[in-house]
Coordinates of C-alpha atoms and ligand atoms in Angstrom, one line a residue:
X1 CA -25.4 21.6 7.0
X2 CA -24.2 22.4 10.5
X3 CA -20.7 21.6 11.6
X4 CA -22.0 18.7 13.6
X5 CA -23.8 17.3 10.6
X6 CA -20.7 17.7 8.4
X7 CA -18.5 15.8 11.0
X8 CA -21.0 13.0 11.1
X9 CA -21.3 12.8 7.4
X10 CA -17.5 12.7 6.9
X11 CA -17.2 10.0 9.6
X12 CA -19.8 7.9 7.7
X13 CA -18.0 8.3 4.4
X14 CA -14.6 7.4 6.0
X15 CA -16.1 4.3 7.6
X16 CA -17.7 3.2 4.3
X17 CA -14.4 3.7 2.5
X18 CA -12.6 1.7 5.2
X19 CA -15.2 -1.1 4.8
X20 CA -14.7 -1.2 1.1
X21 CA -10.9 -1.5 1.5
X22 CA -11.0 -3.7 4.6
X23 CA -9.2 -1.1 6.7
X24 CA -9.7 -0.2 10.4
X25 CA -11.3 3.3 10.7
X26 CA -9.0 3.9 13.7
X27 CA -6.1 4.1 11.3
X28 CA -7.5 7.1 9.5
X29 CA -6.8 10.4 11.2
X30 CA -8.8 13.4 10.2
X31 CA -7.1 16.8 10.1
X32 CA -9.6 19.7 10.2
X33 CA -8.2 22.3 7.8
X34 CA -9.2 25.6 9.2
X35 CA -7.6 28.0 6.7
X36 CA -10.9 29.2 5.3
X37 CA -12.5 29.9 8.7
X38 CA -12.2 32.2 11.7
X39 CA -10.8 31.6 15.1
X40 CA -14.3 31.3 16.5
X41 CA -15.1 28.5 14.0
X42 CA -11.8 26.8 14.8
X43 CA -12.8 26.9 18.5
X44 CA -16.1 25.1 17.5
X45 CA -14.2 22.5 15.6
X46 CA -12.1 21.7 18.7
X47 CA -15.2 21.7 20.9
X48 CA -16.8 19.1 18.7
X49 CA -14.0 16.8 19.5
X50 CA -11.8 17.1 16.4
X51 CA -8.3 17.3 17.8
X52 CA -6.1 17.7 14.7
X53 CA -6.0 21.2 13.1
X54 CA -4.3 22.0 9.8
X55 CA -3.2 25.4 8.5
X56 CA -1.1 26.2 5.4
X57 CA 0.3 29.6 6.3
X58 CA 1.6 31.0 9.5
X59 CA 0.2 34.4 8.7
X60 CA -3.3 32.9 8.7
X61 CA -2.7 30.6 11.6
X62 CA -1.1 33.0 14.1
X63 CA -4.3 34.4 15.6
X64 CA -5.9 31.0 15.9
X65 CA -2.9 29.4 17.3
X66 CA -2.4 32.2 19.9
X67 CA -6.0 31.6 21.0
X68 CA -6.3 27.9 20.7
X69 CA -2.8 26.4 20.3
X70 CA -2.9 24.5 23.6
X71 CA -6.1 22.8 22.8
X72 CA -5.3 20.8 19.7
X73 CA -2.6 19.1 17.8
X74 CA -1.5 21.4 15.0
X75 CA -0.3 20.4 11.6
X76 CA 1.5 22.7 9.2
X77 CA 0.3 21.5 5.7
X78 CA 1.4 24.3 3.4
X79 CA 4.7 25.2 1.7
X80 CA 7.1 26.3 4.4
X81 CA 9.5 29.1 3.8
X82 CA 12.8 28.6 5.5
X83 CA 12.5 32.0 7.3
X84 CA 9.1 30.9 8.8
X85 CA 10.5 27.8 10.5
X86 CA 11.2 29.7 13.7
X87 CA 7.5 30.7 13.9
X88 CA 6.1 27.2 13.4
X89 CA 8.5 24.9 15.2
X90 CA 7.3 24.1 18.7
X91 CA 3.7 25.1 17.8
X92 CA 3.0 22.6 15.0
X93 CA 3.6 19.1 16.0
X94 CA 3.7 17.8 12.4
X95 CA 5.1 19.4 9.3
X96 CA 3.6 17.9 6.1
X97 CA 5.7 19.7 3.6
X98 CA 9.3 18.8 3.9
X99 CA 10.5 19.1 0.3
X100 CA 14.1 20.3 0.3
X101 CA 17.4 20.0 2.0
X102 CA 17.6 23.7 3.0
X103 CA 14.3 23.3 4.9
X104 CA 15.5 20.1 6.6
X105 CA 18.6 21.8 7.8
X106 CA 16.6 24.7 9.2
X107 CA 14.2 22.3 10.9
X108 CA 17.1 20.4 12.3
X109 CA 18.6 23.6 13.7
X110 CA 15.3 24.7 15.2
X111 CA 14.6 21.2 16.6
X112 CA 17.9 21.2 18.3
X113 CA 17.3 24.7 19.8
X114 CA 14.0 23.6 21.2
X115 CA 15.2 20.1 22.0
X116 CA 12.4 18.6 19.9
X117 CA 12.1 15.7 17.5
X118 CA 10.0 17.3 14.7
X119 CA 7.6 14.9 13.0
X120 CA 7.6 15.4 9.3
X121 CA 6.1 14.1 6.1
X122 CA 8.2 14.3 3.0
X123 CA 6.1 15.9 0.3
X124 CA 6.2 14.2 -3.1
X125 CA 4.9 15.6 -6.3
X126 CA 3.5 12.3 -7.7
X127 CA 1.5 13.9 -10.5
X128 CA 4.4 16.0 -11.8
X129 CA 2.3 19.2 -12.1
X130 CA 4.5 22.3 -12.3
X131 CA 2.2 24.1 -9.9
X132 CA 2.8 21.6 -7.1
X133 CA 5.6 21.5 -4.6
X134 CA 7.4 18.3 -3.6
X135 CA 10.2 16.1 -4.6
X136 CA 9.9 13.8 -7.6
X137 CA 9.6 10.1 -6.7
X138 CA 13.1 9.6 -7.9
X139 CA 14.5 12.3 -5.7
X140 CA 12.9 10.9 -2.6
X141 CA 15.3 8.1 -1.7
X142 CA 18.5 10.2 -2.0
X143 CA 16.8 12.9 0.0
X144 CA 15.9 10.6 2.8
X145 CA 19.4 9.2 2.9
X146 CA 20.8 12.8 3.2
X147 CA 18.7 13.6 6.2
X148 CA 18.6 10.2 7.9
X149 CA 21.1 11.3 10.6
X150 CA 19.3 14.5 11.4
X151 CA 18.5 13.6 15.0
X152 CA 15.8 16.3 15.5
X153 CA 13.7 15.3 12.5
X154 CA 11.6 12.2 12.3
X155 CA 10.1 11.4 8.9
X156 CA 6.9 9.6 9.7
X157 CA 5.8 9.2 6.1
X158 CA 5.0 10.8 2.8
X159 CA 2.5 13.5 1.7
X160 CA 1.1 14.3 -1.6
X161 CA -1.6 16.5 -3.2
X162 CA -3.5 15.0 -6.1
X163 CA -4.5 17.1 -9.1
X164 CA -8.1 18.4 -8.8
X165 CA -10.2 16.0 -10.8
X166 CA -13.9 16.2 -11.6
X167 CA -14.1 12.5 -11.0
X168 CA -12.4 11.6 -7.7
X169 CA -11.7 8.1 -9.0
X170 CA -9.2 9.6 -11.4
X171 CA -6.9 10.5 -8.5
X172 CA -6.5 6.8 -7.5
X173 CA -3.2 6.2 -9.4
X174 CA -1.6 9.2 -7.6
X175 CA -2.6 7.9 -4.1
X176 CA -1.6 4.3 -5.1
X177 CA 1.8 5.5 -6.3
X178 CA 2.5 7.3 -3.0
X179 CA 1.7 4.2 -1.1
X180 CA 3.9 2.0 -3.3
X181 CA 6.7 4.6 -3.1
X182 CA 6.6 4.4 0.7
X183 CA 6.6 0.6 0.7
X184 CA 9.5 0.6 -1.7
X185 CA 11.5 3.1 0.4
X186 CA 10.8 1.0 3.5
X187 CA 12.2 -2.0 1.7
X188 CA 15.3 -0.1 0.8
X189 CA 15.5 1.0 4.5
X190 CA 16.4 4.6 3.6
X191 CA 15.1 5.8 7.0
X192 CA 16.2 4.7 10.4
X193 CA 12.7 3.5 11.3
X194 CA 10.2 2.4 8.7
X195 CA 7.7 5.1 7.6
X196 CA 4.1 4.3 8.5
X197 CA 2.1 7.4 7.6
X198 CA 0.5 8.6 4.3
X199 CA -0.9 12.2 4.3
X200 CA -3.2 12.2 1.3
X201 CA -6.8 13.1 0.4
X202 CA -8.7 16.3 0.6
X203 CA -12.4 17.3 0.4
X204 CA -12.7 16.3 -3.2
X205 CA -11.0 12.9 -3.1
X206 CA -10.6 11.6 0.5
X207 CA -12.6 8.4 0.0
X208 CA -10.3 7.3 -2.8
X209 CA -7.3 8.2 -0.7
X210 CA -8.6 6.2 2.2
X211 CA -9.2 3.2 0.0
X212 CA -5.5 3.5 -1.1
X213 CA -4.2 3.6 2.4
X214 CA -4.2 7.2 3.6
X215 CA -3.6 7.5 7.4
X216 CA -4.1 11.2 7.5
X217 CA -6.7 13.0 5.4
X218 CA -6.7 16.8 5.3
X219 CA -10.3 18.2 5.1
X220 CA -11.2 21.8 4.7
X221 CA -14.4 22.7 2.9
X222 CA -16.3 19.4 3.3
X223 CA -15.7 19.3 7.0
X224 CA -15.1 22.7 8.4
X225 CA -16.8 24.6 5.6
X226 CA -15.9 28.0 4.3
X227 CA -16.4 31.2 6.2
X228 CA -18.8 32.7 3.6
X229 CA -21.2 29.8 4.4
X230 CA -21.0 30.4 8.2
X231 CA -21.9 34.1 8.2
Ligands
LIG301 C1 -6.4 23.7 1.8 C2 -5.7 22.4 1.9 C3 -6.4 21.3 2.2 C4 -7.9 21.2 2.4 O1 -8.6 21.6 1.2 P1 -10.1 21.1 1.0 O2 -10.2 20.8 -0.5 O3 -10.9 22.3 1.4 O4 -10.4 20.0 1.8 C5 -5.6 20.1 2.3 N1 -4.3 20.1 2.1 C6 -3.6 21.2 1.8 C7 -2.1 21.1 1.7 C8 -4.3 22.4 1.7 O5 -3.6 23.5 1.4

């Protein structure tokens, strides 16, 4: 399939998932995850009208950002080391992986230096797998209270990664739990403004995530493809 065909196909699948769950497709934002592809391919993605670009490491993103950073809205979706904050702040509009106080403090400092309000998602490890980053659901409310007065960070919502499942349907409880956690935290009013965003769903499971309320889906292989397939 060409990039154009993949974009169309994904759009159809998102729309169908929205129809099944009675959601408005406009509320589902697609992030094209370009970590597997070149700068050239990333340029094609932007040219096709996708405006949100996701990268998980600054080392991989740097060349692409230097070439194309002004053209899209960039999302940092991977684990963020504290010493990399200075590289990504002011380039990436959204950070999807806020998972600890030391990182929040560093983002707050960098946000102040650049006079920015950095949009973040708090990453939650719903599935409890050792290999995944993120706070436990129980740690999330205390963490949000700790950072609520950080004036250069705005927590727009929560992010999670589901375990890889052969059957996408098996990821549903993870996505549902993240949505319920956000609703619960909003009821407790642990943030200054209610959180509205759920960053969840990848190539393997995005339709289930949409059915469970995802407002940002992060799509690499199914949408952008992998470099081997392009050359
Ligand atoms: C790589 C990556 C994705 C996209 O993965 P695909 O399965 O190729 O869609 C999404 N989110 C994060 C955090 C990633 O690192």
